[in-house]
Coordinates of C-alpha atoms and ligand atoms in Angstrom, one line a residue:
X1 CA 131.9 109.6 121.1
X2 CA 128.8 111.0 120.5
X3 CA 128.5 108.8 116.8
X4 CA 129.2 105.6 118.7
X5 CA 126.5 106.3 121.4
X6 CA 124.5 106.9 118.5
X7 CA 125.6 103.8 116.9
X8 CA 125.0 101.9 119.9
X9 CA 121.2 103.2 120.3
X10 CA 120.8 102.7 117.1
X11 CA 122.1 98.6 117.0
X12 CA 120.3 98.3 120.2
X13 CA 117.2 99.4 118.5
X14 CA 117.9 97.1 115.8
X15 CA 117.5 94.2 118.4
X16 CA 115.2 95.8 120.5
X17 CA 111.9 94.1 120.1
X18 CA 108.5 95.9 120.6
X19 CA 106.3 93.5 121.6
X20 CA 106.8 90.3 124.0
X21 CA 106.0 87.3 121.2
X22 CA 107.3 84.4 120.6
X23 CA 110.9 84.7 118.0
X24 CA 110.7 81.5 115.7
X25 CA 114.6 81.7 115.0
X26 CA 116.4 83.4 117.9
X27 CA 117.9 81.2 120.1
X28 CA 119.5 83.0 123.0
X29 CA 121.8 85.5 122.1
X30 CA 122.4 84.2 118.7
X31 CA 121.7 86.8 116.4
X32 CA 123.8 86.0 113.7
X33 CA 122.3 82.7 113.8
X34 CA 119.3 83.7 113.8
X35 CA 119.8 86.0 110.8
X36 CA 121.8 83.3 108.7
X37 CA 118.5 81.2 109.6
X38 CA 116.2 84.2 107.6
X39 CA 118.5 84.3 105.0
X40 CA 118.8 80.6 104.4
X41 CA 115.6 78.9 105.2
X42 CA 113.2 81.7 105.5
X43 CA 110.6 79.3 103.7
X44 CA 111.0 76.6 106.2
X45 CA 110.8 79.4 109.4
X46 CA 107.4 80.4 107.6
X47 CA 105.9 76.7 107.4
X48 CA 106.9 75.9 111.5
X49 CA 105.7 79.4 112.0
X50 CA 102.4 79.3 110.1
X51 CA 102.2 75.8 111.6
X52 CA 102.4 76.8 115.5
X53 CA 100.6 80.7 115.2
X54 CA 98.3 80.5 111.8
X55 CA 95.6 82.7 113.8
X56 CA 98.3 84.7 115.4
X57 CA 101.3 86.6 115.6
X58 CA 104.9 85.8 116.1
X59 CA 108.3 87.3 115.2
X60 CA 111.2 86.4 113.2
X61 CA 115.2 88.0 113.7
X62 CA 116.3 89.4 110.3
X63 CA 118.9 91.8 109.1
X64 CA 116.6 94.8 109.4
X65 CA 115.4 94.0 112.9
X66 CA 112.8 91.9 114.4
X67 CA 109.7 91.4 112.0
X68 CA 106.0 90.8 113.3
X69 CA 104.6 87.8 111.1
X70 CA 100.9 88.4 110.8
X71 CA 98.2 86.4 110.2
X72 CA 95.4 86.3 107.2
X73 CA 93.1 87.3 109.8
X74 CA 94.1 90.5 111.1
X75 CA 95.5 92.0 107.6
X76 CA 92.2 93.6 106.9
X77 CA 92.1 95.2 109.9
X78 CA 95.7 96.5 110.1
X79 CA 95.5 97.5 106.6
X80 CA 92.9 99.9 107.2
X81 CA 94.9 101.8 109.9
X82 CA 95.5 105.6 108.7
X83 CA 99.2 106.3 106.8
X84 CA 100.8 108.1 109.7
X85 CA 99.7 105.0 111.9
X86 CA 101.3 102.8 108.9
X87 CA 104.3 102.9 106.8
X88 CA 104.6 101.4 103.7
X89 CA 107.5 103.6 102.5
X90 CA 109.8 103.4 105.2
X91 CA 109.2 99.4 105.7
X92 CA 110.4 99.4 102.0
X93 CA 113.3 101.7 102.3
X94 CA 114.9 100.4 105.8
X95 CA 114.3 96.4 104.0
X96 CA 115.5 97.1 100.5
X97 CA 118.1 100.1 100.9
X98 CA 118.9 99.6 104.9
X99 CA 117.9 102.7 106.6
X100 CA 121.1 104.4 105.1
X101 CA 119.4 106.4 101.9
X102 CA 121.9 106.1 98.9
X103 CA 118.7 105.4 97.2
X104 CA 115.1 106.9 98.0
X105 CA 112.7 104.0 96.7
X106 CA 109.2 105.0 97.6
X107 CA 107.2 107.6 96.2
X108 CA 103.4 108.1 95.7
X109 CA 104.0 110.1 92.9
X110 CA 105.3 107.4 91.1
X111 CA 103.1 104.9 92.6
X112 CA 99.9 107.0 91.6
X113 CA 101.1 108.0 88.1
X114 CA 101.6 103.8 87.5
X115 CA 98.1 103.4 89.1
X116 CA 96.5 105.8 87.5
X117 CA 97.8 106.9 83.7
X118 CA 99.8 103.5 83.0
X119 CA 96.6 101.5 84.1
X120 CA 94.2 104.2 81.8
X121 CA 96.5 103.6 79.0
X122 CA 96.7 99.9 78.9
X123 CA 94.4 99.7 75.6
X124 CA 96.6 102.1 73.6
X125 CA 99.9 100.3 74.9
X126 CA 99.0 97.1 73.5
X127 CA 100.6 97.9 70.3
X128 CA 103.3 99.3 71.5
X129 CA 103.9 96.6 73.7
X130 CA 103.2 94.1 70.2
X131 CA 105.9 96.0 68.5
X132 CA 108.4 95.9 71.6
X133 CA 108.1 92.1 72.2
X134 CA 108.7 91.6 68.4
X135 CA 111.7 93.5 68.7
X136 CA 113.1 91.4 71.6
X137 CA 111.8 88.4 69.9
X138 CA 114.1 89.4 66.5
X139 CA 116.7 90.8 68.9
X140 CA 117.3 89.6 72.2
X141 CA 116.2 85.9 72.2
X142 CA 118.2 83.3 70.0
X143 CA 117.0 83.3 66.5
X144 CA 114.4 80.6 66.3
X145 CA 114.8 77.9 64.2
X146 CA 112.8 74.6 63.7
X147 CA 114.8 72.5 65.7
X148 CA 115.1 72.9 69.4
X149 CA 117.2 75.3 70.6
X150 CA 118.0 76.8 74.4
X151 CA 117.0 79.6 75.7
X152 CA 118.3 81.1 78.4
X153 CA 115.0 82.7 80.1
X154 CA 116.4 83.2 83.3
X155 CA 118.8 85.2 82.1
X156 CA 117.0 87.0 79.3
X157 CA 114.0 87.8 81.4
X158 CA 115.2 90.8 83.3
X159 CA 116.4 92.6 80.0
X160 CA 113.2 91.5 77.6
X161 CA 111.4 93.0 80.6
X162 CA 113.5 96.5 81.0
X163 CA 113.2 96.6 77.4
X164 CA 109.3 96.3 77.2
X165 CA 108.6 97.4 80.1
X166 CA 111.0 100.6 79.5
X167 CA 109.0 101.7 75.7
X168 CA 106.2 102.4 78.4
X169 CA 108.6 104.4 80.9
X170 CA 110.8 106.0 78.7
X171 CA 109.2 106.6 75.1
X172 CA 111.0 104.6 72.1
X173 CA 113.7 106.9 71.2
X174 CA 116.0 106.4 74.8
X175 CA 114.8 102.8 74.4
X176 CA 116.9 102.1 71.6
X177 CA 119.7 103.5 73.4
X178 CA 122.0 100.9 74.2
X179 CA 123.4 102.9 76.6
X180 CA 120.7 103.2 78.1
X181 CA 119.4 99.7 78.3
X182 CA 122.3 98.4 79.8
X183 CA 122.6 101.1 81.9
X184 CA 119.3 100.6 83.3
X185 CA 119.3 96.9 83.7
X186 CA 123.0 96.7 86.1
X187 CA 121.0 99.5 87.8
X188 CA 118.3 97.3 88.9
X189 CA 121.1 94.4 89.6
X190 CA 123.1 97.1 92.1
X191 CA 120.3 98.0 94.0
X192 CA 119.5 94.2 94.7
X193 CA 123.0 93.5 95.5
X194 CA 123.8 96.8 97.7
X195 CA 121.1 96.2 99.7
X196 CA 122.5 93.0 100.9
X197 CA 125.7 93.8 101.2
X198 CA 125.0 97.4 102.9
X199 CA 123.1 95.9 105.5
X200 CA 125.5 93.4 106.6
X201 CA 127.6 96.7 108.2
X202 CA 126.4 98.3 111.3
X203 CA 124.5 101.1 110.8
X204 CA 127.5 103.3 111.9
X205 CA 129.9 102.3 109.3
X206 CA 126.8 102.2 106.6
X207 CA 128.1 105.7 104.4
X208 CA 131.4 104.6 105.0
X209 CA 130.9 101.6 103.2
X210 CA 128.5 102.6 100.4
X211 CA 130.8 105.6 99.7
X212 CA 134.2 103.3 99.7
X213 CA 133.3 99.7 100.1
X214 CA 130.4 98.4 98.3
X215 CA 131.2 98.8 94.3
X216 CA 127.2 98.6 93.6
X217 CA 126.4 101.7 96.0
X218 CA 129.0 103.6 93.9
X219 CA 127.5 102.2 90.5
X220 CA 124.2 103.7 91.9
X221 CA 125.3 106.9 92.0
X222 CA 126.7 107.1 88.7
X223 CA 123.6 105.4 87.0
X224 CA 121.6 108.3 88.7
X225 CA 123.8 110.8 87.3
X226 CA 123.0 109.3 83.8
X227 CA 119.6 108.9 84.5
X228 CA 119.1 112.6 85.0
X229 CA 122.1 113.3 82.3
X230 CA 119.6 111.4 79.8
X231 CA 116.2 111.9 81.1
X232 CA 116.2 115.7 81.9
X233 CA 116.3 117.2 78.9
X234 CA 113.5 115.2 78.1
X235 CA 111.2 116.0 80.8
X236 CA 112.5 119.9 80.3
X237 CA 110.9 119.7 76.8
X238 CA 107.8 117.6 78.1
X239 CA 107.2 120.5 80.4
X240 CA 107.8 123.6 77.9
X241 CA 105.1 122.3 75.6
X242 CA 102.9 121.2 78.3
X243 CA 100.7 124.1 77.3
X244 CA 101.4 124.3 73.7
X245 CA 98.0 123.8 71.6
X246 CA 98.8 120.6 69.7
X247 CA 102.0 119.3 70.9
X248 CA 102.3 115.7 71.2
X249 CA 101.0 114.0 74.2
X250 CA 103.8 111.3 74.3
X251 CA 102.1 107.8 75.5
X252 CA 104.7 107.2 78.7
X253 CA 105.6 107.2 82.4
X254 CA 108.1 110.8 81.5
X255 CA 105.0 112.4 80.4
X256 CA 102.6 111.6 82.9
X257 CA 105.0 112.1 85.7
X258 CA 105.1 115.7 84.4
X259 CA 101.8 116.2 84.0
X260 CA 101.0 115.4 87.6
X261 CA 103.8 116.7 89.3
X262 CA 102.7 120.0 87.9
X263 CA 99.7 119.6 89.8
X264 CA 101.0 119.0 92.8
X265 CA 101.1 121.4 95.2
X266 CA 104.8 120.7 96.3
X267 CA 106.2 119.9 92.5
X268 CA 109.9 118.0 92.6
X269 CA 112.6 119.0 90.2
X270 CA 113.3 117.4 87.1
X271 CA 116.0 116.1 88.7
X272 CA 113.7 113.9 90.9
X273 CA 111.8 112.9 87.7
X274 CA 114.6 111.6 86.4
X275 CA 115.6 109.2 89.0
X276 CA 111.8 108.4 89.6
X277 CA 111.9 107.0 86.2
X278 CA 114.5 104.8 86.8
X279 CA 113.3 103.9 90.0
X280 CA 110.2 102.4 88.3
X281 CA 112.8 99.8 86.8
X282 CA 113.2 98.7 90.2
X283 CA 109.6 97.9 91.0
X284 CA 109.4 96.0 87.6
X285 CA 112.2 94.5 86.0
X286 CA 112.9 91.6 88.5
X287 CA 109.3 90.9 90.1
X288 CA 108.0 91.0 86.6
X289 CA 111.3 88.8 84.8
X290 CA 110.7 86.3 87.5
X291 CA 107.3 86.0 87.4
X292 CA 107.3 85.8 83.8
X293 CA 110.0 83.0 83.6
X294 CA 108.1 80.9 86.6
X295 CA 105.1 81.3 83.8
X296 CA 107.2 80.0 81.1
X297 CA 108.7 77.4 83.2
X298 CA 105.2 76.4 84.0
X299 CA 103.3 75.7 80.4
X300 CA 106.9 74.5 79.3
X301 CA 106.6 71.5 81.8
X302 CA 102.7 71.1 80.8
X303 CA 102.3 69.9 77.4
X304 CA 98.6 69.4 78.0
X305 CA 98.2 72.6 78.6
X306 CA 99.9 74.4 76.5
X307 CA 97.6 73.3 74.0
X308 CA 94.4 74.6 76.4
X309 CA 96.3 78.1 76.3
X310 CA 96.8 77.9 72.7
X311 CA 93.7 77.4 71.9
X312 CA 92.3 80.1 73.7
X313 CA 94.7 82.4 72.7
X314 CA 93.4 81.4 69.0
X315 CA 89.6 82.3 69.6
X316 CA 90.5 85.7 68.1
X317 CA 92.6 86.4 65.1
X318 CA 95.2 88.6 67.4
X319 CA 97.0 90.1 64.5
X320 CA 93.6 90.9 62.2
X321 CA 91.7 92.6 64.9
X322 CA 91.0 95.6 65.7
X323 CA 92.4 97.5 69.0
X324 CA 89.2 97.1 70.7
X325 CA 89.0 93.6 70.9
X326 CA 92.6 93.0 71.6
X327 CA 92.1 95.3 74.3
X328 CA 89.1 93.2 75.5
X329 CA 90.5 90.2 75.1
X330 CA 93.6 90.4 76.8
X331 CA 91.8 92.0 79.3
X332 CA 88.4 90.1 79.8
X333 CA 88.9 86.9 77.9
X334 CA 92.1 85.5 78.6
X335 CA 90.5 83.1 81.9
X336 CA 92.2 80.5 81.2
X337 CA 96.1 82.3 80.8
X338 CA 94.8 84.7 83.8
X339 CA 93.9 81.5 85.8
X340 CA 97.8 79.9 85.0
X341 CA 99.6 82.7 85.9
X342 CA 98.0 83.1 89.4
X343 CA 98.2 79.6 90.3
X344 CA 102.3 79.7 88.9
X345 CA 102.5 82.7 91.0
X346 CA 100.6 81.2 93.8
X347 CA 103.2 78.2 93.7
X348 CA 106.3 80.4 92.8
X349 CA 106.0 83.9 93.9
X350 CA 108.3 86.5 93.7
X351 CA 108.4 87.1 97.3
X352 CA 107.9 84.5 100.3
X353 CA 106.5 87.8 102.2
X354 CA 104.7 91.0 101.5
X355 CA 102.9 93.9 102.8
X356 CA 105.9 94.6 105.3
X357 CA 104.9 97.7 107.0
X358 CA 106.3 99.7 110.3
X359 CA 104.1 101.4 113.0
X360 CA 104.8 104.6 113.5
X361 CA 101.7 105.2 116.1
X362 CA 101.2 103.0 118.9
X363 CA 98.1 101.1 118.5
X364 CA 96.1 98.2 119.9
X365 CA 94.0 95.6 117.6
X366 CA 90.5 94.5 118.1
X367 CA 91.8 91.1 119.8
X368 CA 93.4 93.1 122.4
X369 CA 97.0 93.4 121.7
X370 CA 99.4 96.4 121.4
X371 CA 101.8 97.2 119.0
X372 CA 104.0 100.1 119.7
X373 CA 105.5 102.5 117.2
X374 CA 108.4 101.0 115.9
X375 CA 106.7 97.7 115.3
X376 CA 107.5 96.1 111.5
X377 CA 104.7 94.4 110.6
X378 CA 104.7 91.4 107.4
X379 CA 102.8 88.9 106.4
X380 CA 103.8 85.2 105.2
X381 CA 101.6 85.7 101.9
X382 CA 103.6 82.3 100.2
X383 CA 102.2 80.2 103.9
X384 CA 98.8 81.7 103.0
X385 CA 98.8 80.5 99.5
X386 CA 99.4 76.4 100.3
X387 CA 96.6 76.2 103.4
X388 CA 94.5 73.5 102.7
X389 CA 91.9 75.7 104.5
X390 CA 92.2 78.2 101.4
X391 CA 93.1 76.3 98.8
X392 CA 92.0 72.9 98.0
X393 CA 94.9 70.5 96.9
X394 CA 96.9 73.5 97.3
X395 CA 100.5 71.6 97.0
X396 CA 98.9 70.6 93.2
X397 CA 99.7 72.8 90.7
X398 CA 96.1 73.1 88.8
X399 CA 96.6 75.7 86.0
X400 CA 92.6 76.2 85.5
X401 CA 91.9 76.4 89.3
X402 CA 90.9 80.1 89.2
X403 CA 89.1 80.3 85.8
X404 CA 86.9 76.7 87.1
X405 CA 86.4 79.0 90.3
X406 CA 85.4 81.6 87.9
X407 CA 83.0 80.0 86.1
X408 CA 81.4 78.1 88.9
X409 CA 79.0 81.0 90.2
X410 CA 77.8 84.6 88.6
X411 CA 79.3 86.5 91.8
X412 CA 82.4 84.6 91.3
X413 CA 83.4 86.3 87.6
X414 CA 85.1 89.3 88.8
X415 CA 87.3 87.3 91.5
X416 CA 90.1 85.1 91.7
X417 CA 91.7 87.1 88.6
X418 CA 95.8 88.0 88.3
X419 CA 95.5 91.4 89.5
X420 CA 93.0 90.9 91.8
X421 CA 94.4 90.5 95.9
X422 CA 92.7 90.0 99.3
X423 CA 93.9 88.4 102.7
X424 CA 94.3 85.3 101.1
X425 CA 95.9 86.2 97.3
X426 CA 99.0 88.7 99.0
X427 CA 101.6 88.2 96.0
X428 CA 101.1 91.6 94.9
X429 CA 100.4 93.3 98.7
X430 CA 97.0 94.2 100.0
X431 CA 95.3 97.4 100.6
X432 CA 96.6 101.6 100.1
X433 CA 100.0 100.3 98.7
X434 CA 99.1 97.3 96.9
X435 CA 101.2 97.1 93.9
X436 CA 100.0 99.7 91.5
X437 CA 101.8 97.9 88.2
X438 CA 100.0 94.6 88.9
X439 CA 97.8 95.4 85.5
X440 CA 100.5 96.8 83.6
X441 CA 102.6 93.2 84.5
X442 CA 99.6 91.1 83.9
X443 CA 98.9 92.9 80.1
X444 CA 102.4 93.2 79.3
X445 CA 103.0 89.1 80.9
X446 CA 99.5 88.1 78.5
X447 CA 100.8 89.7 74.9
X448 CA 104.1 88.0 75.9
X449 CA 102.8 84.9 76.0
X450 CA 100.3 85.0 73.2
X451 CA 102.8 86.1 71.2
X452 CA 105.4 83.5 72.3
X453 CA 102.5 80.5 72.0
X454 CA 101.2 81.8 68.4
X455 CA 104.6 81.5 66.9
X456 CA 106.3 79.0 68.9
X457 CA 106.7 75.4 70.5
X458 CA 108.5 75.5 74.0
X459 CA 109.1 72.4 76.6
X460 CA 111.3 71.7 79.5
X461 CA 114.8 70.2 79.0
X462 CA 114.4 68.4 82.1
X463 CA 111.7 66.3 82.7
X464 CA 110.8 68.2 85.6
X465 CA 110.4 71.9 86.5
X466 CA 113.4 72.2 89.0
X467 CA 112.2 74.1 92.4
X468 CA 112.8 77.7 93.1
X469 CA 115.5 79.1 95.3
X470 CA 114.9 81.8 98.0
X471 CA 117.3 83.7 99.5
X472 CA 115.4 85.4 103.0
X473 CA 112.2 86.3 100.6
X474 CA 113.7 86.5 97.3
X475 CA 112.6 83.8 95.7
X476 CA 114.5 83.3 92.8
X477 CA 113.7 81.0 90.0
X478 CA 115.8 77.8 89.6
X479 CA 118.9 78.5 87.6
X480 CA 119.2 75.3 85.9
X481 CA 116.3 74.9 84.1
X482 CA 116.8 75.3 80.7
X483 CA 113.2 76.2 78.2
X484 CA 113.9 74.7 74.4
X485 CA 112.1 76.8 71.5
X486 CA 111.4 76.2 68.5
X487 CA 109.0 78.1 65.8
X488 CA 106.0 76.1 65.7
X489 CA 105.5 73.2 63.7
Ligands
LIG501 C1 104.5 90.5 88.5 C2 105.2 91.6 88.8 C3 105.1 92.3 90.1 C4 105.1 91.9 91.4 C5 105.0 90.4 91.8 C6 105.0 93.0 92.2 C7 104.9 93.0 93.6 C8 104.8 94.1 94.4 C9 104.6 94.0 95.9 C10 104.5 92.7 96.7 C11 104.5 95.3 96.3 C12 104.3 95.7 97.8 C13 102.8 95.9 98.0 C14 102.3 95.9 99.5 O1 103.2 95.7 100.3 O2 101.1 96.0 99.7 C15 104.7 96.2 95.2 C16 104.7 97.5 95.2 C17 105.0 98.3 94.2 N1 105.2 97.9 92.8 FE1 105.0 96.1 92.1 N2 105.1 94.1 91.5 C18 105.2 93.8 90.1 C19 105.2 94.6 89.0 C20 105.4 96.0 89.1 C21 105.5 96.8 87.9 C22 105.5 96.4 86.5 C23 105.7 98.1 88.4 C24 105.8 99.4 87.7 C25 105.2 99.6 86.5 C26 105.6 98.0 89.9 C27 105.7 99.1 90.7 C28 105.5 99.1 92.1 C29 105.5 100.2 92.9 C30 105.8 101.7 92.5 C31 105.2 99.8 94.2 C32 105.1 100.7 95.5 C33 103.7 101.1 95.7 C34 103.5 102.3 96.6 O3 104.4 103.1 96.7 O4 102.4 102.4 97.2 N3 105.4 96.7 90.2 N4 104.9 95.4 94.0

């Protein structure tokens, strides 16, 4: 009895809404409507929505609750509210994992070591990420030959992008493990998939079901297991010689996440390492694999530019330089492949929506209204990105829009890059919890693609890029578009 009146609270909590604004998709007491609506035409909710309340707020039903759709204008000022006013973490957790926890996916460990000792490293990765993409290049991808031959990109991405990304998280010797590799990428695919399917049953039933129902909860568990089977007596001997005079300072996430978890103050156990690890597979694998194949999809459909790209990609001799200027120029001279894969995120993003936060102290903004704890906060950052007010021709896709805008003015040098995000550029979030592996995606996306352009010719099987697919904000890229390579002629 008292589990039901709990579950009943809880569902009527689910519905409850916190602040009287207009619900785009609720229509009555539809509910499930209004849910299959978010799921299945979340894009064209956010268009009528950014249509009728573009200086406002409204609110949209979805399977985590009711969601506050804020505008452009107020994201500065809400994202500058204190962290017990805010929650990034637990808007992550309830949208991603469904309140239930069969899977704790934020941590500011994690998100500080990425920000801080990935991002500090980027220079002396670049080889390692050379000698990791040459591997999947010999490995993974079809074997190239001089006639054109498919390859499946949508379907590679995710593992060329565990494997890469993994040398960084892992070290090389675990990412040769096939075990491993395959392990971690069906991780990443469960936790996607049991977060939909967990969140379809009440809140009540939610263990039941992730301990007997849903097969991808399950897998979860057991991946975990291996993750600290594999990882611990790693980050056992990482810690032993933390102090030894001379012992190797390995160049990835294992080692820096013990490094600075023995300076915190409240250290986790190795355990927690090991599944921290592997959480950082999560935050990377797909955003990155789909942002890299909407890339791909992009130059493959624009001859014209593919040349452009080449030829900067050519104004240094990539495989006779020295470390220094690689470093520089993926990282300062690369405008033009900066500018392209901003303006193919800008088009195709990852996510429809970002920067979903939930209140956890009442609190009223400088236009007067109120949002009570409880309140979950996102904001329609694909709507933003095709304003006309923002952007100009913004339904065009203009691959040099951002390095022209760069070059225009002095001030303007330092803006409108990849990594860079503001009110209006909200693919990678905005403010405290922005995403903190934006540069590591945007060195390890650029090498990718010099590499791929210096060896290879690519175009479009179709004669037209085929639009993405979104499932609620998932927005997937299109499954039937097919990229034909060849080695370059
Ligand atoms: C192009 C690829 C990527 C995209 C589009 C992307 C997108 C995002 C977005 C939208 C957020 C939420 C930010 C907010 O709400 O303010 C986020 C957070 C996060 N991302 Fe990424 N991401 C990418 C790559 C990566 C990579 C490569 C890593 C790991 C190396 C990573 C790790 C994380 C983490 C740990 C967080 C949570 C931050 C925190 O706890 O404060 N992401 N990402």
């Amino acid at each position: 009895v008292v589990q039901l009146a709990n579950e009943w609270r809880r569902v009527r909590r689910v519905k409850m809404r916190t602040v009287d604004l207009p619900v785009l998709n609720l229509t009555g007491n539809d509910y499930a409507g209004a849910e299959r609506a978010y799921t299945e035409n979340l894009g064209g909710l956010l268009r009528e929505g950014y249509e009728k309340y573009k200086h406002g707020f409204y609110q949209l039903f979805s399977p985590t609750g009711f969601l506050v759709i804020a505008s452009a204008d107020y994201v500065q000022e809400i994202s500058q509210l204190p962290e017990g006013t805010l929650d990034f973490h637990g808007a992550t957790q309830r949208r991603m994992i469904g309140d239930y926890n069969w899977l704790q996916v934020g941590d500011t460990l994690l998100a500080h070591t990425i920000l801080t000792d990935v991002v500090r490293q980027l220079g002396n990765l670049l080889p390692v990420l050379q000698e990791e993409i040459e591997y999947c290049f010999q490995n993974v991808l079809p074997p190239c030959q001089a006639t054109w031959t498919p390859g499946n990109i949508q379907k590679l991405a995710p593992r060329l992008i565990a494997i890469i990304m993994g040398r960084v998280f892992v070290g090389p010797d675990l990412n040769r493990n096939k075990e491993w590799v395959d392990n971690v990428i069906q991780f990443v695919d469960d936790v996607f998939a049991a977060g939909w399917k967990i969140k379809a049953y009440s809140h009540f039933a939610r263990p039941f079901a992730a301990r007997f129902l849903v097969a991808e909860t399950r897998r979860v568990q057991n991946q975990k297991a291996m993750a600290r089977r594999l990882l611990v007596p790693i980050l056992r001997d990482r810690l032993a010689s933390l102090n030894e005079p001379g012992a190797e300072k390995h160049l990835d996430l294992l080692q820096w996440l013990v490094v600075n978890n023995a300076k915190s103050p409240h250290p986790k156990t190795l355990e927690n390492l090991a599944e921290l690890a592997l959480v950082a597979y999560v935050g990377s694998t797909h955003t990155a694999a789909t942002t890299l194949t909407n890339i791909l999809l992009d130059i493959a459909a624009r001859p014209n530019d593919l040349e452009v790209l080449r030829n900067e990609i050519s104004t240094i001799n990539l495989e006779a330089t020295g470390l220094d200027l690689k470093q520089s120029f993926y990282i300062n001279h690369t405008s033009k492949l900066d500018s392209y894969m901003k303006e193919s995120q800008r088009l195709n993003p990852a996510f429809l929506m970002t920067f979903s936060r939930i209140v956890r102290k009442t609190f009223t903004l400088s236009n007067g209204l109120t949002f009570p704890a409880g309140t979950h906060f996102i904001v329609p950052a694909s709507r933003i990105s095709l304003d006309p007010e923002v952007w100009e021709n913004p339904q065009e896709f203009d691959g040099f829009r951002f390095s022209d805008l760069r070059a225009k003015t002095p001030e303007n040098i330092h803006k409108y890059q990849f990594t860079g995000t503001s009110p209006q550029a909200m693919h990678f979030g905005y403010g405290r919890n922005a995403c903190p592996g934006r540069f590591f995606a945007s060195t390890t996306i650029k090498v990718f693609v010099a590499h791929l352009l210096t060896n290879y010719d690519i175009k479009l099987s179709t004669k037209e890029r085929p639009p993405n697919d979104a499932t609620g904000s998932q927005n997937s890229v299109p499954q039937d578009a097919e990229i034909l390579f060849r080695s370059r002629q």
